[in-house]
Coordinates of C-alpha atoms in Angstrom, one line a residue:
Chain A
X26 CA 0.1 -0.1 0.1
X27 CA 1.3 3.4 -1.0
X28 CA 1.8 5.9 1.7
X29 CA 3.4 3.8 4.3
X30 CA 7.1 4.3 4.6
X31 CA 9.2 1.4 6.1
X32 CA 9.1 1.5 9.9
X33 CA 5.6 3.1 9.9
X34 CA 2.5 1.9 11.8
X35 CA 0.7 -1.1 10.1
X36 CA -2.1 -1.1 12.6
X37 CA -3.1 2.0 14.5
X38 CA -6.1 2.4 16.9
X39 CA -7.2 5.0 19.4
X40 CA -10.3 5.4 21.6
X41 CA -11.8 2.1 20.5
X42 CA -15.0 1.3 22.2
X43 CA -17.5 -1.5 21.7
X44 CA -20.5 -2.8 23.5
X45 CA -22.5 -6.1 23.3
X46 CA -25.9 -4.7 24.4
X47 CA -25.2 -3.1 27.8
X48 CA -21.9 -4.9 28.2
X49 CA -18.9 -2.7 27.5
X50 CA -16.4 -5.2 25.9
X51 CA -13.7 -2.7 24.6
X52 CA -12.9 0.4 26.7
X53 CA -10.9 3.1 25.1
X54 CA -8.5 0.9 23.6
X55 CA -5.4 2.5 21.9
X56 CA -2.7 0.4 20.2
X57 CA -0.3 0.8 17.5
X58 CA 1.8 -1.9 15.6
X59 CA 5.0 -0.9 13.9
X60 CA 6.0 -2.5 10.7
X61 CA 8.0 -5.8 11.2
X62 CA 7.1 -5.8 15.0
X63 CA 5.2 -8.4 17.0
X64 CA 2.5 -7.8 19.6
X65 CA 1.2 -10.5 21.8
X66 CA -2.2 -9.9 23.3
X67 CA -3.0 -11.8 26.5
X68 CA -5.5 -11.7 29.3
X69 CA -8.1 -13.8 31.1
X70 CA -11.0 -15.1 28.9
X71 CA -13.6 -12.6 28.4
X72 CA -11.1 -9.7 28.6
X73 CA -11.8 -8.6 25.0
X74 CA -8.6 -9.7 23.3
X75 CA -10.4 -11.8 20.6
X76 CA -12.9 -9.1 20.0
X77 CA -10.2 -6.6 19.6
X78 CA -8.2 -8.7 17.0
X79 CA -11.4 -9.4 15.1
X80 CA -12.1 -5.7 15.0
X81 CA -8.9 -5.1 13.1
X82 CA -10.1 -6.8 10.0
X83 CA -13.7 -6.0 10.3
X84 CA -15.1 -9.2 11.5
X85 CA -16.5 -7.3 14.4
X86 CA -17.9 -3.8 14.1
X87 CA -17.1 -1.3 16.9
X88 CA -19.1 1.6 18.1
X89 CA -16.4 4.5 18.6
X90 CA -13.0 5.2 17.8
X91 CA -10.4 5.2 15.0
X92 CA -8.9 2.1 13.6
X93 CA -6.4 2.3 10.6
X94 CA -4.8 -0.6 8.8
X95 CA -2.1 0.0 6.4
X96 CA -3.2 3.6 5.8
X97 CA -6.8 2.6 5.3
X98 CA -9.2 3.9 7.9
X99 CA -12.1 1.5 8.8
X100 CA -15.1 3.9 8.3
X101 CA -17.7 1.3 7.8
X102 CA -17.7 1.6 4.0
X103 CA -17.4 -1.6 2.0
X104 CA -14.4 -0.3 0.1
X105 CA -12.4 0.3 3.3
X106 CA -13.3 -3.1 4.5
X107 CA -12.2 -4.8 1.3
X108 CA -9.0 -2.9 1.3
X109 CA -8.2 -3.7 4.9
X110 CA -8.9 -7.4 4.3
X111 CA -6.4 -7.4 1.4
X112 CA -3.7 -6.5 3.9
X113 CA -4.6 -8.5 7.0
X114 CA -4.3 -12.3 7.1
X115 CA -6.3 -14.0 9.9
X116 CA -5.8 -17.4 11.5
X117 CA -8.6 -18.6 13.8
X118 CA -8.7 -20.9 16.9
X119 CA -10.8 -23.5 15.2
X120 CA -8.8 -23.3 11.8
X121 CA -12.0 -22.7 9.7
X122 CA -10.6 -24.5 6.7
X123 CA -13.1 -25.2 4.0
X124 CA -13.8 -28.9 4.5
X125 CA -15.3 -29.5 0.9
X126 CA -12.0 -28.2 -0.8
X127 CA -8.6 -29.7 -0.9
X128 CA -5.7 -28.1 0.9
X129 CA -4.5 -26.5 -2.4
X130 CA -8.0 -25.2 -3.2
X131 CA -8.2 -23.7 0.2
X132 CA -5.2 -21.8 -0.5
X133 CA -6.0 -20.7 -4.0
X134 CA -9.6 -19.8 -3.7
X135 CA -9.1 -16.4 -2.1
X136 CA -6.4 -15.4 -4.7
X137 CA -8.3 -16.6 -7.6
X138 CA -11.8 -15.3 -6.8
X139 CA -11.1 -12.2 -4.6
X140 CA -7.8 -11.0 -6.3
X141 CA -8.3 -12.4 -9.9
X142 CA -5.0 -14.1 -9.9
X143 CA -4.5 -16.6 -12.6
X144 CA -5.0 -20.1 -11.4
X145 CA -1.6 -21.3 -12.3
X146 CA 0.2 -18.6 -10.6
X147 CA -1.9 -18.9 -7.5
X148 CA -1.1 -22.6 -7.4
X149 CA 2.5 -21.9 -7.8
X150 CA 2.5 -19.6 -4.9
X151 CA 0.6 -22.0 -2.8
X152 CA 2.9 -24.8 -3.4
X153 CA 5.8 -22.4 -2.2
X154 CA 3.8 -21.5 1.0
X155 CA 3.0 -25.1 1.7
X156 CA 6.6 -26.0 1.5
X157 CA 7.2 -23.2 4.0
X158 CA 4.9 -24.6 6.4
X159 CA 6.3 -28.1 5.6
X160 CA 3.1 -29.6 4.1
X161 CA 4.3 -30.1 0.5
X162 CA 3.1 -33.6 0.6
X163 CA -0.5 -32.9 1.7
X164 CA -1.6 -30.6 -1.1
X165 CA -4.3 -32.8 -2.5
X166 CA -5.7 -34.0 0.8
X167 CA -8.9 -32.7 2.4
X168 CA -8.7 -31.0 5.7
X169 CA -10.5 -33.8 7.4
X170 CA -7.6 -36.1 6.7
X171 CA -5.0 -33.9 8.5
X172 CA -4.1 -33.6 12.2
X173 CA -5.0 -30.5 14.1
X174 CA -1.4 -29.2 13.8
X175 CA -1.3 -29.7 10.1
X176 CA -4.8 -28.0 9.6
X177 CA -3.5 -25.0 11.6
X178 CA -0.4 -24.8 9.4
X179 CA -2.6 -25.0 6.3
X180 CA -4.6 -22.1 7.7
X181 CA -1.5 -20.1 8.3
X182 CA -0.5 -20.8 4.7
X183 CA -3.9 -19.9 3.5
X184 CA -3.7 -16.4 5.3
X185 CA -0.2 -15.8 3.8
X186 CA -1.5 -16.2 0.3
X187 CA -2.8 -12.6 0.8
X188 CA 0.8 -11.5 1.2
X189 CA -0.6 -9.6 4.2
X190 CA 1.1 -6.6 5.8
X191 CA 0.0 -7.9 9.1
X192 CA -1.0 -11.4 10.4
X193 CA -3.7 -11.6 13.0
X194 CA -3.6 -14.9 15.1
X195 CA -6.7 -15.5 17.4
X196 CA -5.6 -18.2 19.8
X197 CA -3.9 -20.3 17.1
X198 CA -2.9 -23.1 19.5
X199 CA -5.8 -23.2 22.0
X200 CA -7.7 -26.0 20.0
X201 CA -4.8 -28.2 19.5
X202 CA -3.6 -31.3 21.3
X203 CA -0.6 -30.5 23.4
X204 CA 1.9 -32.5 21.2
X205 CA 0.9 -30.4 18.1
X206 CA 1.3 -26.9 19.7
X207 CA 5.1 -26.8 18.9
X208 CA 4.9 -27.5 15.0
X209 CA 2.5 -24.5 14.9
X210 CA 4.4 -22.2 17.1
X211 CA 7.6 -23.1 15.2
X212 CA 6.0 -22.0 11.9
X213 CA 4.9 -18.8 13.6
X214 CA 8.4 -18.1 15.0
X215 CA 10.0 -18.5 11.5
X216 CA 7.5 -16.0 10.2
X217 CA 8.3 -13.5 12.9
X218 CA 12.0 -14.1 12.3
X219 CA 11.3 -13.3 8.5
X220 CA 10.0 -9.9 9.5
X221 CA 6.3 -10.4 9.4
X222 CA 4.3 -8.0 11.4
X223 CA 1.8 -9.8 13.6
X224 CA -0.7 -9.5 16.4
X225 CA -1.1 -12.7 18.3
X226 CA -3.6 -13.5 20.9
X227 CA -2.3 -16.5 23.0
X228 CA -1.7 -18.2 26.3
X229 CA 1.6 -19.4 25.2
X230 CA 3.9 -17.2 27.4
X231 CA 7.1 -19.0 26.1
X232 CA 6.2 -17.8 22.6
X233 CA 5.6 -14.4 24.1
X234 CA 8.9 -14.2 25.7
X235 CA 10.8 -15.3 22.6
X236 CA 9.0 -13.4 19.9
X237 CA 7.0 -10.4 21.2
X238 CA 8.3 -6.9 21.0
X239 CA 5.4 -5.8 23.2
X240 CA 3.2 -7.8 25.4
X241 CA -0.3 -6.2 25.9
X242 CA -2.2 -7.4 28.9
X243 CA -6.0 -6.8 28.7
X244 CA -8.6 -7.3 31.4
X245 CA -12.3 -6.5 31.3
X246 CA -12.2 -4.7 28.1
X247 CA -9.2 -2.4 28.7
X248 CA -5.5 -2.5 28.3
X249 CA -4.0 -2.8 31.7
X250 CA -0.4 -3.0 31.0
X251 CA 1.9 -3.0 28.0
X252 CA 5.5 -3.7 28.3
X253 CA 8.4 -5.7 26.6
X254 CA 8.3 -9.3 27.6
X255 CA 11.2 -9.1 30.0
X256 CA 9.7 -6.3 32.0
X257 CA 6.2 -7.8 31.9
X258 CA 7.1 -11.1 33.1
X259 CA 9.9 -10.2 35.5
X260 CA 8.4 -7.2 37.0
X261 CA 4.7 -6.7 36.2
X262 CA 3.5 -3.2 37.3
X263 CA 0.0 -4.1 38.2
X264 CA -1.6 -6.5 40.7
X265 CA -3.9 -7.9 38.0
X266 CA -1.2 -8.7 35.7
X267 CA 0.8 -10.4 38.5
X268 CA -2.2 -12.5 39.3
X269 CA -2.6 -13.5 35.6
X270 CA 1.1 -14.4 35.2
X271 CA 0.7 -16.5 38.4
X272 CA -2.2 -18.3 37.1
X273 CA -0.7 -19.0 33.7
X274 CA 2.6 -20.2 35.0
X275 CA 0.8 -22.5 37.4
X276 CA -1.2 -24.0 34.5
X277 CA 2.0 -24.3 32.4
X278 CA 4.0 -26.1 35.1
X279 CA 6.4 -28.5 33.7
X280 CA 9.0 -27.7 31.1
X281 CA 8.5 -24.0 30.4
X282 CA 10.2 -23.2 27.3
Chain B
X18 CA -5.9 -63.6 55.9
X19 CA -7.3 -61.8 52.8
X20 CA -5.8 -58.7 51.4
X21 CA -8.0 -56.0 49.7
X22 CA -7.7 -56.1 45.8
X23 CA -5.2 -53.6 44.3
X24 CA -5.5 -51.7 41.0
X25 CA -3.2 -53.3 38.4
X26 CA -2.3 -53.1 34.8
X27 CA 0.0 -55.5 32.8
X28 CA 2.3 -53.9 30.3
X29 CA 3.4 -56.3 27.5
X30 CA 3.7 -56.7 23.8
X31 CA 1.0 -58.5 22.1
X32 CA 1.3 -59.1 18.4
X33 CA -1.6 -57.6 16.2
X34 CA -3.9 -60.2 14.8
X35 CA -7.2 -60.5 12.8
X36 CA -10.6 -60.3 14.5
X37 CA -12.3 -63.5 15.5
X38 CA -14.2 -65.4 12.9
X39 CA -17.8 -64.5 12.6
X40 CA -20.0 -67.4 11.2
X41 CA -21.4 -66.9 7.7
X42 CA -23.6 -68.6 5.3
X43 CA -27.3 -69.5 5.0
X44 CA -27.4 -71.5 8.2
X45 CA -25.9 -68.7 10.3
X46 CA -28.2 -66.1 8.7
X47 CA -31.4 -68.4 9.4
X48 CA -30.3 -68.9 12.9
X49 CA -29.3 -65.3 13.7
X50 CA -32.1 -63.4 12.0
X51 CA -35.2 -65.8 11.6
X52 CA -35.1 -68.5 14.2
X53 CA -33.1 -67.0 17.0
X54 CA -35.7 -68.0 19.6
X55 CA -38.8 -70.2 19.8
X56 CA -41.1 -67.1 19.6
X57 CA -39.0 -65.7 16.8
X58 CA -39.4 -69.0 14.9
X59 CA -43.2 -69.1 15.3
X60 CA -43.3 -65.5 14.0
X61 CA -41.3 -66.3 11.1
X62 CA -43.6 -69.2 10.1
X63 CA -46.7 -67.1 10.6
X64 CA -45.6 -64.0 8.8
X65 CA -44.0 -66.2 6.1
X66 CA -47.3 -68.0 5.6
X67 CA -49.3 -64.7 5.3
X68 CA -46.9 -63.4 2.8
X69 CA -47.0 -66.6 0.8
X70 CA -50.8 -66.6 0.7
X71 CA -51.0 -63.0 -0.3
X72 CA -48.4 -63.4 -3.0
X73 CA -50.2 -66.3 -4.4
X74 CA -53.5 -64.6 -4.6
X75 CA -51.9 -61.5 -6.4
X76 CA -50.2 -63.8 -8.8
X77 CA -53.4 -65.7 -9.5
X78 CA -55.3 -62.5 -10.2
X79 CA -52.6 -60.5 -12.0
X80 CA -51.1 -63.4 -14.1
X81 CA -52.6 -66.8 -13.9
X82 CA -56.3 -65.9 -14.5
X83 CA -55.6 -62.7 -16.3
X84 CA -56.6 -61.7 -19.8
X85 CA -54.0 -60.1 -21.9
X86 CA -55.6 -59.6 -25.2
X87 CA -59.2 -58.8 -26.1
X88 CA -59.5 -57.3 -29.6
X89 CA -61.9 -54.4 -30.2
X90 CA -63.8 -54.4 -26.9
X91 CA -63.6 -55.9 -23.4
X92 CA -65.9 -58.9 -24.3
X93 CA -63.1 -61.5 -23.7
X94 CA -62.5 -59.9 -20.3
X95 CA -66.1 -60.3 -19.2
X96 CA -66.0 -64.0 -17.9
X97 CA -62.2 -63.9 -16.7
X98 CA -61.8 -64.2 -12.9
X99 CA -58.5 -62.3 -13.0
X100 CA -57.1 -59.0 -14.3
X101 CA -58.0 -57.6 -17.7
X102 CA -54.8 -56.3 -19.0
X103 CA -56.1 -55.9 -22.4
X104 CA -57.4 -52.5 -21.3
X105 CA -53.8 -51.4 -21.2
X106 CA -53.0 -52.7 -24.6
X107 CA -56.1 -51.0 -25.9
X108 CA -55.6 -47.6 -24.2
X109 CA -51.9 -47.2 -23.7
X110 CA -51.7 -44.5 -26.3
X111 CA -54.2 -42.3 -24.5
X112 CA -52.6 -43.0 -21.1
X113 CA -49.1 -42.2 -22.2
X114 CA -49.9 -39.4 -24.7
X115 CA -53.3 -38.0 -23.7
X116 CA -55.3 -36.0 -26.2
X117 CA -52.1 -35.4 -28.4
X118 CA -52.9 -35.9 -32.2
X119 CA -52.7 -39.7 -32.9
X120 CA -50.5 -39.3 -35.9
X121 CA -48.0 -37.1 -34.0
X122 CA -47.6 -39.1 -31.0
X123 CA -44.2 -40.2 -32.1
X124 CA -43.0 -36.8 -31.0
X125 CA -44.3 -37.6 -27.4
X126 CA -42.6 -41.0 -27.6
X127 CA -39.3 -39.2 -28.6
X128 CA -39.6 -36.9 -25.7
X129 CA -40.1 -39.7 -23.2
X130 CA -37.1 -41.6 -24.7
X131 CA -35.0 -38.2 -24.3
X132 CA -35.9 -38.1 -20.6
X133 CA -35.4 -41.8 -19.7
X134 CA -32.3 -41.8 -21.9
X135 CA -30.6 -38.8 -20.4
X136 CA -31.8 -39.9 -16.9
X137 CA -30.0 -43.2 -17.4
X138 CA -26.9 -41.5 -18.7
X139 CA -26.8 -39.0 -15.8
X140 CA -27.2 -41.9 -13.2
X141 CA -23.9 -43.4 -14.5
X142 CA -22.1 -40.2 -13.4
X143 CA -19.6 -40.5 -16.2
X144 CA -20.2 -36.9 -17.1
X145 CA -19.3 -33.8 -15.0
X146 CA -22.2 -32.2 -13.1
X147 CA -22.0 -29.2 -15.4
X148 CA -22.4 -31.4 -18.4
X149 CA -25.3 -33.3 -16.9
X150 CA -27.1 -30.2 -15.9
X151 CA -26.5 -28.6 -19.4
X152 CA -27.9 -31.8 -21.0
X153 CA -31.0 -31.6 -18.8
X154 CA -31.5 -28.0 -20.1
X155 CA -31.3 -29.2 -23.6
X156 CA -33.6 -32.1 -23.1
X157 CA -36.1 -29.7 -21.5
X158 CA -36.1 -27.2 -24.2
X159 CA -36.1 -29.8 -26.8
X160 CA -39.1 -31.5 -25.3
X161 CA -41.1 -28.2 -25.3
X162 CA -40.1 -27.3 -29.1
X163 CA -40.8 -31.0 -30.1
X164 CA -44.2 -31.0 -28.5
X165 CA -45.1 -27.5 -29.6
X166 CA -43.9 -27.9 -33.2
X167 CA -44.6 -25.1 -35.7
X168 CA -41.1 -25.3 -37.3
X169 CA -39.3 -27.5 -39.9
X170 CA -42.5 -28.8 -41.2
X171 CA -43.6 -30.0 -37.7
X172 CA -47.3 -29.4 -37.3
X173 CA -48.0 -26.9 -34.4
X174 CA -49.7 -28.5 -31.5
X175 CA -51.3 -26.3 -28.8
X176 CA -50.5 -26.8 -25.1
X177 CA -54.2 -27.4 -24.5
X178 CA -53.9 -30.9 -26.2
X179 CA -50.5 -31.8 -24.7
X180 CA -50.9 -34.7 -22.5
X181 CA -49.7 -37.9 -20.8
X182 CA -46.2 -38.7 -19.8
X183 CA -44.4 -36.1 -21.9
X184 CA -46.6 -33.4 -20.2
X185 CA -45.9 -34.9 -16.8
X186 CA -42.1 -34.8 -17.5
X187 CA -42.3 -31.2 -18.6
X188 CA -44.3 -30.0 -15.7
X189 CA -42.0 -31.8 -13.3
X190 CA -38.8 -30.6 -15.1
X191 CA -39.9 -27.0 -15.1
X192 CA -40.9 -27.2 -11.3
X193 CA -37.5 -28.3 -10.3
X194 CA -35.5 -26.3 -12.8
X195 CA -37.4 -23.0 -11.9
X196 CA -38.0 -24.0 -8.3
X197 CA -34.5 -25.0 -7.1
X198 CA -32.8 -21.6 -7.8
X199 CA -36.0 -19.8 -6.4
X200 CA -35.8 -21.9 -3.3
X201 CA -32.1 -20.9 -2.8
X202 CA -32.8 -17.2 -3.2
X203 CA -35.8 -17.4 -0.9
X204 CA -33.6 -19.2 1.7
X205 CA -30.7 -16.8 1.4
X206 CA -33.3 -13.8 1.4
X207 CA -34.9 -15.1 4.7
X208 CA -31.5 -14.8 6.3
X209 CA -30.7 -11.5 4.8
X210 CA -30.0 -8.4 6.8
X211 CA -32.1 -6.2 4.6
X212 CA -35.6 -6.0 6.2
X213 CA -37.5 -5.6 3.0
X214 CA -35.9 -8.6 1.3
X215 CA -36.4 -10.7 4.4
X216 CA -39.9 -9.7 4.7
X217 CA -40.7 -10.5 1.1
X218 CA -39.1 -13.9 1.4
X219 CA -40.8 -14.9 4.7
X220 CA -44.2 -13.6 3.4
X221 CA -43.9 -15.8 0.2
X222 CA -42.7 -18.9 2.1
X223 CA -45.2 -18.6 4.9
X224 CA -48.0 -17.5 2.6
X225 CA -47.6 -20.2 0.1
X226 CA -47.0 -23.0 2.7
X227 CA -50.3 -21.9 4.2
X228 CA -52.5 -22.8 1.3
X229 CA -53.1 -26.1 -0.5
X230 CA -51.5 -26.7 -3.8
X231 CA -54.8 -27.2 -5.3
X232 CA -56.0 -23.8 -4.2
X233 CA -52.9 -22.2 -5.5
X234 CA -53.3 -23.9 -8.9
X235 CA -56.9 -22.9 -9.1
X236 CA -56.0 -19.4 -8.4
X237 CA -53.2 -19.3 -11.0
X238 CA -55.2 -21.1 -13.8
X239 CA -58.8 -19.8 -13.3
X240 CA -59.0 -16.9 -11.1
X241 CA -55.8 -15.0 -12.0
X242 CA -56.9 -14.4 -15.7
X243 CA -59.9 -12.5 -14.3
X244 CA -57.6 -9.8 -12.9
X245 CA -55.1 -9.6 -15.8
X246 CA -55.7 -7.1 -18.6
X247 CA -57.6 -9.0 -21.5
X248 CA -54.6 -8.2 -24.0
X249 CA -52.3 -10.2 -21.6
X250 CA -53.2 -13.9 -22.2
X251 CA -50.7 -16.2 -20.6
X252 CA -51.0 -19.8 -21.5
X253 CA -52.8 -21.9 -18.8
X254 CA -50.1 -24.4 -18.7
X255 CA -47.5 -21.7 -18.0
X256 CA -49.8 -20.1 -15.3
X257 CA -50.2 -23.4 -13.5
X258 CA -46.5 -24.1 -13.9
X259 CA -45.7 -20.8 -12.1
X260 CA -48.0 -21.9 -9.2
X261 CA -46.0 -25.2 -9.1
X262 CA -42.7 -23.6 -9.0
X263 CA -43.6 -21.2 -6.2
X264 CA -45.1 -24.0 -4.2
X265 CA -42.0 -26.2 -4.7
X266 CA -39.6 -23.4 -3.9
X267 CA -41.5 -22.4 -0.7
X268 CA -41.0 -25.9 0.8
X269 CA -37.5 -26.4 -0.6
X270 CA -36.5 -23.1 0.7
X271 CA -36.9 -24.0 4.3
X272 CA -35.1 -27.3 3.7
X273 CA -32.2 -25.3 2.3
X274 CA -32.3 -22.8 5.1
X275 CA -31.9 -25.7 7.4
X276 CA -28.6 -26.6 5.6
X277 CA -27.4 -23.1 5.7
X278 CA -27.8 -22.9 9.5
X279 CA -25.8 -26.0 9.8
X280 CA -22.6 -24.4 8.5
X281 CA -20.6 -23.0 11.3
X282 CA -20.2 -19.2 11.4
X283 CA -16.4 -19.7 11.1
X284 CA -16.7 -20.8 7.5
X285 CA -18.2 -17.4 6.6
X286 CA -15.7 -15.6 8.6
X287 CA -12.7 -17.3 7.2
X288 CA -14.1 -16.6 3.6
X289 CA -14.7 -13.0 4.6
X290 CA -11.0 -12.7 6.0
X291 CA -9.9 -13.9 2.6
X292 CA -11.6 -10.9 1.0
X293 CA -14.4 -12.8 -0.8
X294 CA -17.7 -10.9 -1.2
X295 CA -21.1 -12.0 -0.2
X296 CA -22.0 -13.9 -3.5
X297 CA -18.7 -15.6 -3.8
X298 CA -18.7 -16.8 -0.2
X299 CA -22.3 -18.1 -0.8
X300 CA -21.4 -19.8 -4.1
X301 CA -18.1 -21.2 -3.3
X302 CA -18.1 -21.9 0.5
X303 CA -21.6 -21.9 2.0
X304 CA -24.0 -23.3 -0.7
X305 CA -21.9 -26.4 -1.6
X306 CA -21.7 -27.5 2.0
X307 CA -25.3 -26.6 2.8
X308 CA -26.9 -28.4 -0.3
X309 CA -24.7 -31.6 0.3
X310 CA -26.3 -31.8 3.8
X311 CA -29.9 -31.3 2.6
X312 CA -29.8 -33.8 -0.3
X313 CA -32.0 -36.4 1.4
X314 CA -34.7 -33.8 2.3
X315 CA -34.5 -32.2 -1.0
X316 CA -35.0 -35.4 -2.9
X317 CA -38.1 -35.7 -0.6
X318 CA -39.4 -32.5 -2.1
X319 CA -38.3 -33.4 -5.7
X320 CA -40.1 -36.7 -5.6
X321 CA -43.3 -35.0 -4.2
X322 CA -43.0 -32.5 -7.0
X323 CA -43.2 -35.4 -9.5
X324 CA -46.4 -36.8 -7.8
X325 CA -47.9 -33.3 -7.6
X326 CA -48.0 -33.1 -11.3
X327 CA -51.2 -35.2 -11.0
X328 CA -52.9 -32.0 -9.7
X329 CA -52.9 -30.9 -13.3
X330 CA -55.7 -33.3 -14.2
X331 CA -58.0 -31.1 -12.1
X332 CA -57.3 -28.1 -14.3
X333 CA -58.3 -30.0 -17.5
X334 CA -54.7 -30.6 -18.5
X335 CA -54.1 -34.2 -19.2
X336 CA -51.1 -35.4 -17.4
X337 CA -50.7 -39.2 -17.0
X338 CA -53.4 -39.6 -14.4
X339 CA -55.8 -37.2 -16.3
X340 CA -55.3 -39.1 -19.5
X341 CA -55.9 -42.4 -17.7
X342 CA -59.0 -41.1 -16.3
X343 CA -60.2 -39.9 -19.7
X344 CA -59.2 -43.2 -21.3
X345 CA -61.3 -45.2 -18.7
X346 CA -64.5 -43.2 -19.5
X347 CA -65.0 -45.5 -22.6
X348 CA -68.1 -47.5 -21.6
X349 CA -66.6 -50.7 -23.1
X350 CA -63.7 -50.5 -20.7
X351 CA -65.1 -48.6 -17.8
X352 CA -65.2 -51.7 -15.6
X353 CA -61.3 -52.2 -15.7
X354 CA -60.4 -49.0 -13.9
X355 CA -58.5 -51.1 -11.4
X356 CA -56.2 -52.4 -14.0
X357 CA -55.7 -48.9 -15.6
X358 CA -54.9 -47.3 -12.3
X359 CA -52.6 -50.2 -11.3
X360 CA -50.6 -49.5 -14.5
X361 CA -50.3 -45.8 -13.6
X362 CA -49.3 -46.7 -10.1
X363 CA -46.6 -49.0 -11.5
X364 CA -45.3 -46.2 -13.7
X365 CA -45.2 -43.6 -11.0
X366 CA -43.6 -46.2 -8.7
X367 CA -40.9 -47.0 -11.1
X368 CA -40.0 -43.4 -11.8
X369 CA -40.2 -42.3 -8.2
X370 CA -38.1 -45.3 -7.1
X371 CA -35.5 -44.5 -9.8
X372 CA -35.2 -40.9 -8.4
X373 CA -35.1 -42.0 -4.9
X374 CA -32.2 -44.4 -5.8
X375 CA -30.4 -41.6 -7.5
X376 CA -30.9 -39.4 -4.5
X377 CA -29.4 -42.1 -2.3
X378 CA -26.5 -42.6 -4.6
X379 CA -25.8 -38.8 -4.3
X380 CA -25.9 -39.1 -0.6
X381 CA -23.5 -42.0 -0.6
X382 CA -21.0 -40.0 -2.8
X383 CA -21.4 -37.2 -0.3
X384 CA -20.7 -39.5 2.7
X385 CA -17.6 -40.8 1.1
X386 CA -16.4 -37.3 0.5
X387 CA -17.5 -36.1 4.0
X388 CA -15.6 -39.1 5.6
X389 CA -12.5 -37.8 3.9
X390 CA -13.4 -34.1 4.7
X391 CA -14.5 -34.7 8.3
X392 CA -13.8 -31.5 10.1

């Protein structure tokens, strides 16, 4: 997208407010993601982190505030929505692969129909991305034939087909069996190392420590604390964050990576 | 002194082996399913005897004592104890083609051959779905042209004398071809976020489902013309056909809506996130999955649509049933209505069973695919 110089902000929001009925789910949220950086969003369930990440590519509308993705302000118009979705790739907790299409078709569908890319070129890019997530041998299978970890890697490759400026991960490992979490996190870390800007909602604190430039802690719809991982984990400033970290590390007892 | 039992588990390596042999063959089947207990054995004997007696009576009436040929009139049938199949031999042209001009009935026969032929070709599934559907469109249009005539030296024949099986096929084909797309639109519209669209769809579905088909057809065929300007004359067949289409679509729409609701929200969201617009999401992601789910219920409606063609006989259009009724008004044959209707019964039964079997085979295909694609 023109107008963004290297190092600019890919995602920028201010004063974001949203209600579900009377329930105030996002309270004056302000957040900026610089190009090439990684933000990990964490917080107890119901804290609004999934809602927030879904607002960024317009899957959830919000009531007040400004949200700009790659220079396009989400103003409720269909054009803005389409433009934002061209630049933001989304990975869901429940994969949401299309079960009636093969792995390859899952990848090429968006490129061919939404962007009008020739089928052969889309397939070529798809093969490249599948190699990158180490699934070159699964291209003609259906999602139902894959393990959870493989499905989530397909979903990541599918989102990468957009050549997104920013990748949005909504609890990408929460629906996985424990032994498959790693293969997905590995792929995400490789992406991060390659300079992909991303916002990740996750409970994987090891991943946050290794990858995040900024850990953002949310509770009850507001951002309570935002700090680099070292500071956040070693010296949390608020009581709420301390309690949360205590609960998380308790649940993660065992080999903390 | 006894010790309390302790929990235990043995660990070891057991080689994999084949499952234990299950007895097969006639004896095992008899034992397991027919004579597995004294009471079961008695029930098998009693029910078996009842079936045998009924079958023998039917066979006696329909084959042994039946009269197959009675030239000219029904005189040879008069003393027979069994069925008089001669009535079919005598009247089959009227039953199959209605009031269509006798010399031109080869055109009706050709239409029937087209439908049955393409039905058989479609059932083999050698062709792609697109080709099969295109073929049906050609068959449908060809049938109408062939029956109507008025070109290439073919004598023009008005729809008022179309009849019998070709007419039944055309009514049915038009109902499904027009009704299914309309049903999809109604189902989508009912879930629309636009209030006016939603209202129109709900009103159509609920309104049409609330009145009997017969009333709808009467309205379309007999009452509607009173309200239309006299210059605007629409063929009665077409008016009634529109009624059929709307009726079919209203029921099928609810079936399809059920399928749409079974698709998880995440599918639509994932497609949105890829930048696909509403119609692309619907066409590529939602509908293929939703329709596959509702195939059994949809075939229910399709088979019913075939049987509903018989309602046209009440409007004075001679579908197979109407033509049979007319044929049996001949005083020389009027006594043999049972045989005539049995023939029609068999005709409907064969066609509906074939459709039913086709529906099941699509379902099996889908299941095979779904097993592979299980989420």
